[in-house]
XYZ file of C-alpha atoms in Angstrom:
696
model
C 161.244 151.664 -89.525
C 162.161 150.395 -86.076
C 159.515 150.375 -83.405
C 159.828 152.852 -80.512
C 159.819 151.263 -77.102
C 157.547 152.209 -74.214
C 160.388 153.755 -72.204
C 161.396 155.998 -75.105
C 157.804 157.180 -75.642
C 157.497 157.934 -71.929
C 160.749 159.957 -71.964
C 159.637 161.937 -75.057
C 156.322 162.855 -73.493
C 157.613 163.888 -70.070
C 161.322 164.870 -70.169
C 162.401 165.626 -73.736
C 161.558 169.353 -73.751
C 163.243 170.044 -70.420
C 166.344 168.143 -71.511
C 166.695 170.156 -74.733
C 166.338 173.450 -72.836
C 168.985 172.411 -70.314
C 171.436 171.482 -73.071
C 170.964 174.888 -74.741
C 171.679 176.696 -71.473
C 174.877 174.713 -70.999
C 176.029 175.518 -74.539
C 175.428 179.251 -74.072
C 177.305 179.214 -70.739
C 180.252 177.455 -72.342
C 180.411 180.035 -75.152
C 180.570 182.930 -72.657
C 183.354 181.260 -70.656
C 185.369 180.558 -73.784
C 185.353 184.306 -74.687
C 186.616 185.211 -71.203
C 189.494 182.729 -71.425
C 190.565 184.078 -74.836
C 190.675 187.623 -73.465
C 193.090 186.656 -70.691
C 195.725 185.487 -73.123
C 196.420 189.056 -74.389
C 199.877 190.483 -73.721
C 198.454 193.312 -71.566
C 197.281 190.823 -68.938
C 199.812 189.797 -66.272
C 200.511 186.098 -66.155
C 200.202 184.488 -62.778
C 203.364 182.908 -61.348
C 201.685 179.556 -61.183
C 200.685 179.858 -64.858
C 204.047 181.022 -66.268
C 204.218 178.181 -68.720
C 200.578 178.406 -69.788
C 201.608 179.569 -73.268
C 202.822 176.063 -73.964
C 199.220 174.913 -74.216
C 197.883 177.890 -76.262
C 196.342 177.160 -79.638
C 196.638 173.411 -79.083
C 194.045 170.850 -78.253
C 194.841 168.420 -75.437
C 195.076 165.405 -77.775
C 197.376 167.302 -80.150
C 199.653 168.314 -77.308
C 200.189 164.774 -76.037
C 200.690 163.508 -79.592
C 203.729 165.784 -79.986
C 207.225 164.501 -79.187
C 207.827 167.261 -76.692
C 210.516 167.037 -74.008
C 210.093 167.835 -70.352
C 211.634 171.118 -69.262
C 215.208 170.516 -68.133
C 216.460 171.611 -64.736
C 219.292 174.081 -64.438
C 222.692 172.804 -63.315
C 222.364 174.434 -59.926
C 218.880 173.052 -59.395
C 220.123 169.583 -60.351
C 222.928 169.807 -57.818
C 220.614 170.897 -55.021
C 218.090 168.131 -55.873
C 220.797 165.470 -55.837
C 222.059 166.658 -52.465
C 218.545 166.645 -51.062
C 218.013 163.055 -52.232
C 221.269 161.926 -50.596
C 220.480 163.805 -47.407
C 223.676 165.875 -47.660
C 222.324 169.407 -48.277
C 223.122 171.854 -45.514
C 220.964 174.512 -43.951
C 223.066 177.251 -45.597
C 222.286 175.906 -49.061
C 218.617 175.747 -48.209
C 218.809 179.370 -47.046
C 220.436 180.364 -50.352
C 217.609 178.710 -52.254
C 215.105 180.529 -50.052
C 216.722 183.912 -50.795
C 216.696 183.183 -54.524
C 212.995 182.382 -54.420
C 212.217 185.585 -52.531
C 214.243 187.716 -55.006
C 212.382 186.146 -57.914
C 209.065 186.878 -56.227
C 210.070 190.543 -55.682
C 210.967 191.001 -59.370
C 208.008 189.217 -60.909
C 205.266 190.398 -58.548
C 206.459 193.387 -56.483
C 202.925 194.244 -55.302
C 202.387 190.758 -53.789
C 205.876 190.873 -52.246
C 205.175 194.263 -50.624
C 201.856 192.961 -49.328
C 203.538 189.981 -47.617
C 206.267 192.227 -46.269
C 203.813 194.619 -44.649
C 201.103 192.182 -43.470
C 202.706 188.781 -42.774
C 206.439 189.081 -42.360
C 206.753 185.585 -40.818
C 206.052 184.020 -44.187
C 209.183 185.626 -45.570
C 211.407 184.844 -42.541
C 210.706 181.115 -42.255
C 213.455 178.723 -41.133
C 214.274 175.378 -42.648
C 213.616 172.370 -40.398
C 214.056 168.633 -40.572
C 210.639 167.050 -41.281
C 211.360 164.230 -38.785
C 211.844 166.779 -35.979
C 208.255 167.977 -36.152
C 206.678 164.556 -35.619
C 204.594 164.643 -32.480
C 204.491 161.880 -29.915
C 201.166 160.683 -31.261
C 202.489 160.505 -34.806
C 205.635 158.734 -33.698
C 203.520 156.065 -32.064
C 202.465 155.018 -35.547
C 206.014 154.094 -36.563
C 206.799 150.504 -37.315
C 209.428 148.405 -35.555
C 212.364 149.665 -37.652
C 211.395 153.273 -36.942
C 211.202 152.504 -33.218
C 214.682 151.032 -33.252
C 216.305 153.729 -35.383
C 214.593 156.830 -34.018
C 214.310 155.891 -30.327
C 216.798 153.157 -29.526
C 219.948 154.262 -31.356
C 221.347 157.704 -30.754
C 224.603 159.583 -30.507
C 226.871 158.946 -27.527
C 226.685 162.569 -26.492
C 222.887 162.273 -26.151
C 222.918 159.088 -24.022
C 220.807 159.415 -20.872
C 221.999 157.624 -17.747
C 219.094 155.925 -15.973
C 219.098 156.936 -12.314
C 216.778 156.094 -9.468
C 214.520 159.115 -10.005
C 213.953 158.432 -13.709
C 213.357 154.738 -13.094
C 210.913 155.463 -10.291
C 208.938 157.766 -12.607
C 208.690 154.960 -15.130
C 207.605 152.436 -12.521
C 204.977 154.834 -11.165
C 203.594 155.348 -14.657
C 203.566 151.599 -15.329
C 201.583 150.964 -12.147
C 199.069 153.712 -12.901
C 195.632 153.008 -14.345
C 196.569 154.344 -17.787
C 200.285 153.881 -18.554
C 201.654 155.897 -21.459
C 203.034 154.258 -24.556
C 206.046 156.546 -24.324
C 206.965 154.995 -20.952
C 206.565 151.501 -22.375
C 208.962 152.421 -25.171
C 211.520 154.046 -22.901
C 211.712 151.238 -20.363
C 212.015 148.608 -23.089
C 214.842 150.497 -24.791
C 216.549 151.156 -21.451
C 216.479 147.483 -20.509
C 217.712 146.457 -23.946
C 220.611 148.867 -23.558
C 221.355 147.433 -20.113
C 221.647 143.814 -21.230
C 223.621 144.854 -24.329
C 226.049 147.091 -22.488
C 229.012 145.360 -24.128
C 227.629 145.906 -27.608
C 229.185 148.377 -30.045
C 225.790 149.900 -30.760
C 224.764 153.099 -29.029
C 221.436 153.533 -27.283
C 219.381 156.385 -25.933
C 219.786 155.146 -22.352
C 222.568 153.565 -20.337
C 222.525 151.698 -17.020
C 225.712 151.812 -14.962
C 224.636 150.929 -11.424
C 223.941 147.333 -10.428
C 221.096 148.266 -8.083
C 219.386 150.224 -10.872
C 219.745 147.257 -13.187
C 218.080 144.931 -10.668
C 215.156 147.316 -10.164
C 214.862 147.768 -13.929
C 214.775 143.994 -14.487
C 212.050 143.519 -11.872
C 210.035 146.340 -13.426
C 210.384 144.958 -16.940
C 209.423 141.432 -15.854
C 206.624 142.213 -13.382
C 205.199 145.669 -14.064
C 205.685 145.940 -17.828
C 203.382 142.993 -18.804
C 200.624 144.283 -16.529
C 200.970 147.788 -17.982
C 200.711 146.384 -21.502
C 197.489 144.633 -20.528
C 196.101 147.908 -19.179
C 196.820 149.751 -22.429
C 195.379 146.958 -24.585
C 193.202 144.684 -22.439
C 192.184 141.176 -23.485
C 189.069 139.066 -23.151
C 189.084 135.365 -22.305
C 186.932 133.277 -24.633
C 184.928 130.223 -23.632
C 187.874 128.062 -24.751
C 190.225 129.847 -22.364
C 191.990 131.799 -25.129
C 193.030 135.397 -24.449
C 192.022 137.700 -27.308
C 193.259 141.307 -27.409
C 190.555 143.954 -27.686
C 190.520 147.739 -27.926
C 191.827 150.428 -30.240
C 193.548 148.925 -33.276
C 196.039 151.759 -33.351
C 197.109 151.092 -29.767
C 197.234 147.350 -30.388
C 199.637 147.910 -33.285
C 201.795 150.226 -31.183
C 201.966 147.857 -28.213
C 202.617 144.828 -30.428
C 205.581 146.629 -31.988
C 206.988 147.457 -28.548
C 206.568 143.849 -27.395
C 208.282 142.662 -30.556
C 211.271 144.916 -29.799
C 211.283 143.628 -26.199
C 211.145 139.927 -27.092
C 214.885 139.533 -27.929
C 215.681 140.751 -24.413
C 213.415 138.057 -22.969
C 215.151 135.453 -25.130
C 218.530 136.545 -23.746
C 217.183 136.085 -20.210
C 215.801 132.631 -21.035
C 219.142 131.539 -22.460
C 221.047 132.755 -19.377
C 218.732 131.413 -16.651
C 220.807 130.310 -13.669
C 218.284 129.409 -10.952
C 214.688 128.319 -10.554
C 213.430 131.613 -9.102
C 214.709 133.679 -12.035
C 213.412 131.105 -14.499
C 209.924 131.190 -12.981
C 209.900 135.005 -13.050
C 210.927 135.215 -16.712
C 208.498 132.488 -17.764
C 205.651 134.243 -15.969
C 206.467 137.466 -17.830
C 206.530 135.626 -21.163
C 203.205 133.986 -20.327
C 201.591 137.384 -19.670
C 202.870 138.734 -23.016
C 201.985 135.605 -25.000
C 198.789 137.035 -26.633
C 200.906 139.834 -28.131
C 203.525 137.399 -29.493
C 201.179 135.012 -31.280
C 201.185 137.061 -34.485
C 205.010 137.056 -34.716
C 205.648 133.476 -35.823
C 209.434 133.622 -36.109
C 209.942 135.261 -32.720
C 207.425 132.900 -31.137
C 209.367 129.901 -32.416
C 212.602 131.251 -30.936
C 210.908 131.855 -27.574
C 209.440 128.342 -27.556
C 212.803 126.780 -28.405
C 214.449 128.722 -25.573
C 211.862 127.446 -23.056
C 212.107 123.871 -24.355
C 215.886 124.057 -24.064
C 215.508 124.938 -20.372
C 213.172 121.960 -19.967
C 215.635 119.565 -21.615
C 219.013 120.790 -20.344
C 218.491 122.102 -16.821
C 220.249 120.308 -13.981
C 217.420 121.154 -11.572
C 214.150 119.252 -11.488
C 212.309 122.327 -10.152
C 213.481 124.384 -13.133
C 212.326 121.667 -15.530
C 208.930 121.634 -13.827
C 208.615 125.439 -14.271
C 209.452 125.173 -17.977
C 207.000 122.294 -18.435
C 204.228 124.260 -16.705
C 204.726 127.112 -19.205
C 204.724 124.693 -22.145
C 201.589 122.946 -20.913
C 199.668 126.213 -20.385
C 200.755 127.621 -23.745
C 199.754 124.438 -25.597
C 196.323 124.391 -23.985
C 195.672 128.091 -24.628
C 196.951 128.304 -28.226
C 197.006 124.727 -29.555
C 196.860 125.732 -33.215
C 199.769 128.148 -33.005
C 202.112 126.573 -30.460
C 201.388 122.863 -29.945
C 203.162 121.488 -33.012
C 206.199 123.720 -32.450
C 206.527 122.506 -28.854
C 205.988 118.818 -29.654
C 208.703 118.805 -32.312
C 211.059 120.853 -30.167
C 210.609 118.625 -27.103
C 211.710 115.463 -28.909
C 214.610 117.154 -30.733
C 215.951 118.914 -27.635
C 215.504 115.808 -25.518
C 217.693 113.754 -27.853
C 220.353 116.480 -27.914
C 220.723 116.456 -24.133
C 220.287 112.770 -23.227
C 223.718 111.555 -24.382
C 225.083 111.411 -20.840
C 223.045 109.069 -18.678
C 224.013 108.334 -15.097
C 222.299 108.012 -11.699
C 222.215 111.819 -11.384
C 220.591 112.541 -14.753
C 218.231 109.538 -14.905
C 215.443 111.149 -12.776
C 215.581 114.282 -14.942
C 215.395 112.247 -18.159
C 212.467 110.208 -16.858
C 210.615 113.410 -15.967
C 211.227 114.765 -19.465
C 209.832 111.609 -21.078
C 206.742 111.529 -18.890
C 206.006 115.262 -19.231
C 206.478 115.160 -23.009
C 204.118 112.185 -23.183
C 201.502 114.318 -21.421
C 201.915 117.059 -24.052
C 201.475 114.551 -26.873
C 198.216 113.444 -25.233
C 196.720 116.902 -25.875
C 196.322 116.133 -29.589
C 196.757 112.417 -30.421
C 196.236 112.998 -34.157
C 199.080 115.488 -34.309
C 201.113 113.223 -32.042
C 200.616 110.355 -34.487
C 201.868 112.482 -37.401
C 205.005 113.561 -35.549
C 205.564 110.120 -34.007
C 205.289 108.373 -37.369
C 207.898 110.729 -38.821
C 210.462 110.215 -36.047
C 209.918 106.459 -35.589
C 210.446 106.129 -39.336
C 213.775 107.924 -38.936
C 214.803 105.415 -36.249
C 213.802 102.545 -38.541
C 215.861 103.984 -41.420
C 218.952 104.208 -39.197
C 218.446 100.616 -38.055
C 217.977 99.352 -41.610
C 221.172 101.122 -42.669
C 223.094 99.420 -39.883
C 221.692 95.977 -40.759
C 222.429 96.372 -44.487
C 225.851 97.916 -43.902
C 227.276 96.293 -40.737
C 230.263 98.485 -39.980
C 231.699 99.872 -36.783
C 230.290 103.343 -37.505
C 226.835 102.036 -38.421
C 226.681 100.089 -35.140
C 227.649 103.215 -33.220
C 224.700 105.027 -34.779
C 222.347 102.494 -33.132
C 224.032 101.367 -29.923
C 224.075 104.659 -28.043
C 221.959 106.318 -25.396
C 220.237 108.704 -27.801
C 218.831 105.892 -29.935
C 217.728 103.874 -26.889
C 216.175 106.899 -25.225
C 214.371 107.684 -28.494
C 212.724 104.249 -28.508
C 211.839 104.508 -24.830
C 210.499 108.046 -25.396
C 207.918 106.859 -27.929
C 207.079 103.882 -25.755
C 206.077 106.276 -22.973
C 204.186 108.555 -25.365
C 202.040 105.655 -26.577
C 201.680 104.260 -23.064
C 200.288 107.569 -21.831
C 197.250 107.216 -24.120
C 195.592 104.663 -21.827
C 194.725 102.549 -24.865
C 194.398 99.262 -22.985
C 191.529 100.528 -20.805
C 189.318 101.602 -23.728
C 186.671 98.986 -24.384
C 185.411 100.609 -27.585
C 188.043 100.192 -30.292
C 186.563 103.089 -32.269
C 187.639 105.487 -29.503
C 191.238 104.278 -29.541
C 193.933 106.891 -29.918
C 195.526 107.272 -33.365
C 198.861 106.613 -31.639
C 197.830 102.977 -31.269
C 198.823 102.468 -34.900
C 202.442 103.210 -33.972
C 202.717 100.217 -31.611
C 203.623 97.675 -34.282
C 206.403 99.681 -36.026
C 207.854 100.745 -32.674
C 207.971 97.147 -31.412
C 209.610 95.973 -34.642
C 212.320 98.637 -34.453
C 212.921 97.890 -30.766
C 213.269 94.135 -31.314
C 215.560 94.763 -34.284
C 217.749 96.970 -32.106
C 217.902 94.330 -29.353
C 219.052 91.620 -31.750
C 221.508 93.715 -33.754
C 224.514 92.700 -31.607
C 223.523 89.728 -29.391
C 226.646 89.746 -27.227
C 227.020 89.703 -23.451
C 228.585 93.143 -23.419
C 225.274 94.674 -24.541
C 222.938 92.705 -22.285
C 222.216 95.934 -20.324
C 220.893 97.514 -23.544
C 218.710 94.449 -24.134
C 217.291 94.624 -20.624
C 216.676 98.374 -20.886
C 214.632 98.017 -24.096
C 212.797 94.934 -22.789
C 211.566 97.044 -19.871
C 210.303 99.546 -22.402
C 208.392 96.798 -24.226
C 206.928 95.465 -20.963
C 205.604 98.932 -20.113
C 204.133 99.272 -23.598
C 202.405 95.894 -23.373
C 201.048 96.644 -19.906
C 199.477 99.998 -20.795
C 198.147 99.101 -24.246
C 197.000 95.525 -23.660
C 198.874 94.401 -26.794
C 200.693 91.074 -26.478
C 204.415 91.358 -27.296
C 206.518 88.129 -27.430
C 209.133 89.162 -24.885
C 210.098 85.770 -23.389
C 212.103 84.693 -26.510
C 214.220 87.848 -26.110
C 214.998 86.775 -22.530
C 215.595 83.112 -23.330
C 218.274 84.120 -25.883
C 220.344 85.412 -22.959
C 220.242 81.947 -21.353
C 221.906 80.492 -24.468
C 224.865 82.787 -24.037
C 228.292 81.236 -23.634
C 228.775 83.099 -20.348
C 226.518 80.489 -18.695
C 228.736 77.662 -19.907
C 232.081 79.088 -18.724
C 233.561 79.179 -15.306
C 233.214 82.733 -14.019
C 236.207 84.652 -12.700
C 236.028 86.283 -9.311
C 236.909 89.952 -9.580
C 236.510 92.728 -7.038
C 234.192 94.932 -9.091
C 231.114 96.947 -8.067
C 227.651 95.791 -9.037
C 226.001 97.157 -12.171
C 222.999 99.479 -12.300
C 221.211 98.265 -15.431
C 218.949 101.319 -15.455
C 221.890 103.663 -16.101
C 224.060 101.483 -18.367
C 223.558 99.995 -21.825
C 226.972 98.280 -22.017
C 229.622 97.007 -19.663
C 233.352 97.350 -19.804
C 235.404 94.383 -21.016
C 236.663 93.917 -17.466
C 233.203 92.647 -16.467
C 232.955 89.901 -19.064
C 233.157 86.326 -17.686
C 233.166 87.583 -14.089
C 231.071 86.332 -11.198
C 229.809 89.876 -10.483
C 228.421 90.326 -13.977
C 226.952 86.812 -14.123
C 225.085 87.285 -10.851
C 223.735 90.669 -11.974
C 222.527 89.203 -15.286
C 220.823 86.278 -13.525
C 219.000 88.583 -11.105
C 217.871 90.798 -13.982
C 216.604 87.777 -15.936
C 214.568 86.473 -13.016
C 213.055 89.909 -12.440
C 212.141 90.522 -16.106
C 210.629 87.052 -16.606
C 208.446 87.657 -13.580
C 207.515 91.195 -14.743
C 206.494 89.850 -18.153
C 204.271 87.017 -16.947
C 202.696 89.079 -14.178
C 201.051 91.154 -16.934
C 198.815 88.134 -17.597
C 198.552 86.746 -14.067
C 194.742 87.264 -14.170
C 194.300 86.205 -17.794
C 192.035 83.266 -18.506
C 194.711 81.957 -20.933
C 197.605 82.088 -18.451
C 198.108 78.278 -18.235
C 198.436 77.959 -22.022
C 200.687 81.045 -22.205
C 203.193 79.640 -19.682
C 203.337 76.039 -20.914
C 206.228 76.422 -23.460
C 208.317 78.671 -21.150
C 207.858 76.252 -18.251
C 209.130 73.354 -20.370
C 212.186 75.390 -21.373
C 212.953 76.550 -17.815
C 212.611 73.031 -16.342
C 215.067 71.666 -18.884
C 217.510 74.469 -18.073
C 217.247 73.779 -14.340
C 217.860 70.070 -14.927
C 220.879 70.816 -17.157
C 222.447 73.154 -14.591
C 221.835 70.663 -11.790
C 223.626 67.911 -13.681
C 226.524 70.244 -14.472
C 226.547 71.510 -10.877
C 226.989 75.064 -12.120
C 225.469 78.280 -10.872
C 223.515 76.817 -7.994
C 222.265 80.191 -6.864
C 220.690 80.920 -10.237
C 219.116 77.470 -10.245
C 217.435 78.138 -6.920
C 216.054 81.427 -8.209
C 214.750 79.743 -11.373
C 213.149 76.975 -9.340
C 211.306 79.509 -7.182
C 210.081 81.355 -10.252
C 208.880 78.154 -11.917
C 206.987 77.180 -8.766
C 205.202 80.549 -8.767
C 204.278 80.191 -12.442
C 202.843 76.716 -11.807
C 200.926 77.939 -8.754
C 199.422 80.824 -10.719
C 198.394 78.457 -13.535
C 196.542 76.266 -11.051
C 194.943 79.377 -9.548
C 193.565 80.394 -12.963
C 192.409 76.845 -13.794
C 190.502 76.709 -10.548
C 188.602 79.956 -11.235
C 187.850 79.269 -14.868
C 186.101 75.977 -14.107
C 183.064 77.942 -13.012
C 182.682 80.066 -16.155
C 180.028 79.223 -18.720
C 181.124 81.368 -21.694
C 183.515 80.481 -24.490
C 186.475 82.252 -26.163
C 184.144 84.077 -28.593
C 182.612 86.093 -25.759
C 185.403 88.714 -25.579
C 183.542 90.989 -23.191
C 183.199 88.263 -20.577
C 186.809 87.192 -21.126
C 188.010 90.728 -20.332
C 185.986 90.737 -17.112
C 187.530 87.476 -15.864
C 188.919 88.091 -12.337
C 188.341 91.805 -12.865
C 187.599 92.376 -9.178
C 190.747 90.578 -7.999
C 193.889 92.649 -7.422
C 196.971 91.347 -9.196
C 199.028 91.362 -5.966
C 196.698 88.705 -4.537
C 197.550 86.133 -7.189
C 200.464 83.744 -6.448
C 202.697 85.260 -9.111
C 201.627 88.824 -8.287
C 202.546 88.465 -4.620
C 205.967 87.100 -5.608
C 206.671 89.982 -8.050
C 205.519 92.639 -5.545
C 207.994 91.282 -3.002
C 210.779 91.203 -5.602
C 210.171 94.866 -6.414
C 210.616 95.892 -2.789
C 213.842 93.910 -2.526
C 215.165 95.501 -5.712
C 214.409 99.007 -4.502
C 216.444 98.413 -1.367
C 219.358 96.963 -3.343
C 219.246 99.799 -5.838
C 219.295 102.404 -3.100
C 222.342 100.778 -1.456
C 224.063 100.467 -4.827
C 223.621 104.123 -5.707
C 224.728 105.252 -2.253
C 227.919 103.251 -2.619
C 228.543 104.658 -6.105
C 228.136 108.214 -4.837
C 230.582 107.486 -2.017
C 233.115 106.150 -4.497
C 232.731 109.230 -6.694
C 233.416 111.510 -3.770
C 236.551 109.542 -2.817
C 238.025 109.369 -6.290
C 236.381 111.221 -9.160
C 239.268 110.775 -11.545
C 239.545 106.985 -11.319
C 237.329 104.817 -13.484
C 235.365 102.110 -11.702
C 234.675 100.091 -14.818
C 231.258 101.547 -15.403
C 230.998 103.297 -18.763
C 227.893 105.365 -19.338
C 229.376 107.566 -22.068
C 227.761 107.940 -25.431
C 230.869 106.712 -27.328
C 230.611 102.917 -27.342
C 233.474 100.637 -28.237
C 231.600 98.570 -30.805
C 234.745 96.800 -31.993
C 235.202 95.193 -28.566
C 231.752 93.650 -28.817
C 231.982 92.557 -32.467
C 235.603 91.369 -32.699
C 236.083 90.187 -29.110
C 236.299 86.654 -27.921
C 232.794 86.741 -26.545
C 231.054 86.988 -29.930
C 227.858 84.957 -29.947
C 225.188 83.976 -32.420
C 221.444 84.265 -32.119
C 219.710 81.130 -31.010
């Protein structure tokens, strides 16, 4: 026999008797109730209307009933018809009234006493009218509708019910918006009214219409200035320690306001796409900035808004408008870096490339601003910038590899165009903005530093793809990009060989033709027209550019302790070239310029040798090597003073050149001057022409 546990013994001693008594009481109560239920099933007892089909369950247990293969009661034909019409929304009020009368007649026959009672005491219950359930929704209940309900029930309506927005109605809205507690109904109405105004040519019908121009202007100012502030009053926000605005308050109101803002966002996008001046752009961007906390949760709409702002930044013809768009992008990235930063960084590069195909003296300042401002955005998160930069630089490398492996006219066009060159220069500025060269601790270097090597390789490969005189401007443009990269990062890039290859060109061995052609602005051109080849104008421009770039490259190391060793091979090469030109009595002007440059290089080498005689450390002491001549300004070195003077001279020449070009454009805009800054490059002229050259 099994042992009885302690808990069982305790229950038997204390609770067993009471439990048995309670069970007996329950059994007796159940028996009494069962007799009452059986008595009610007699035929003399009236069956309640709600229990008309109770006989179906008589004399059957519940399990037995569900085990039967019984069918559900079928509806009558008329009931089926009415149900189908109700489901399709096509039943009329008359049919509903007929059904009501039928129900009342049935009630009078089956229970005349109850019918007489209702007739005498509560007649309204018999004379009820059918109504549409949607018509009885109160304003508070309608606030809970989602976006689709807002659009269908408030925005779209019949033409006969359209309300024309006049000054009185608009002023009531504005007054409510400026009050301390604006109503959600006003927020809805003004949003729908403005949407109807900007979509006046649409085939859709709206609750409101705006016909007067003055009303439209007041409505636009209200929707851009007063509406965002009213939204913030209804659902205020708190600014966290990180500067992020977080919405607080009633969740129900937050959901309502977010839905209204979502409906309003397409109208803002239309405004952003049609911006015509800086003032309007700044007003719209300010409104979007105020509503930004309510848009963060709508990812798709947010992406469209960001793309619209970035498009203004990349395509506007006004520098002030670009600055306004950049200010919005910068503030949004700093406030919501996790939600917006990556979208903006990708969009900036993509939109920049789409709109940089045409490069001329008028667009160059705008393009330079775009590159520098985008570089500042990439500095906000270098790790993310590295990920995006690696992806796009890899794309540039793939295009270049395809052109090298498949050298056709079309493959060359894919590389030798402004978009490809601007793409390389774009990433050069992004990396340069990281201030990598001034960081003494290598562990604190930006992740973007790892992109220097692949970018330099792609740039050099692009320079040497077609080494002809027609594309010397492209070579010089990309060399400037490499010089900037080397200067800001402190990474040595072998640039002098790229310049010395130009000196081996056949154009220096031919007698130049004298043609009356304007000078070339190498900053705004990556190729020259065939009319410039073998001309004195082009030769002089190339020689001046070479002298300037050689000086700009070596001035990067004018205070370096290794400057004498760095300049020894170039000095040997340049002296031989000067001697060769002197014997041939060709290009005397270029020879004089080279001689001056060589003298400055020699003087700077002697300057460095003089100062390094007093040092006591060796090459292994990198910290001391970096501090060599650290207190001396580069302009005070022999080479630095020469380069600083050359920069001033170039600025004056460039200013005169651009003034003359603008004067020529005003005189004759339809006549070509020989300068070709279009994106479509005649590659066949460079490859198949008589000036084809080989790499040295």
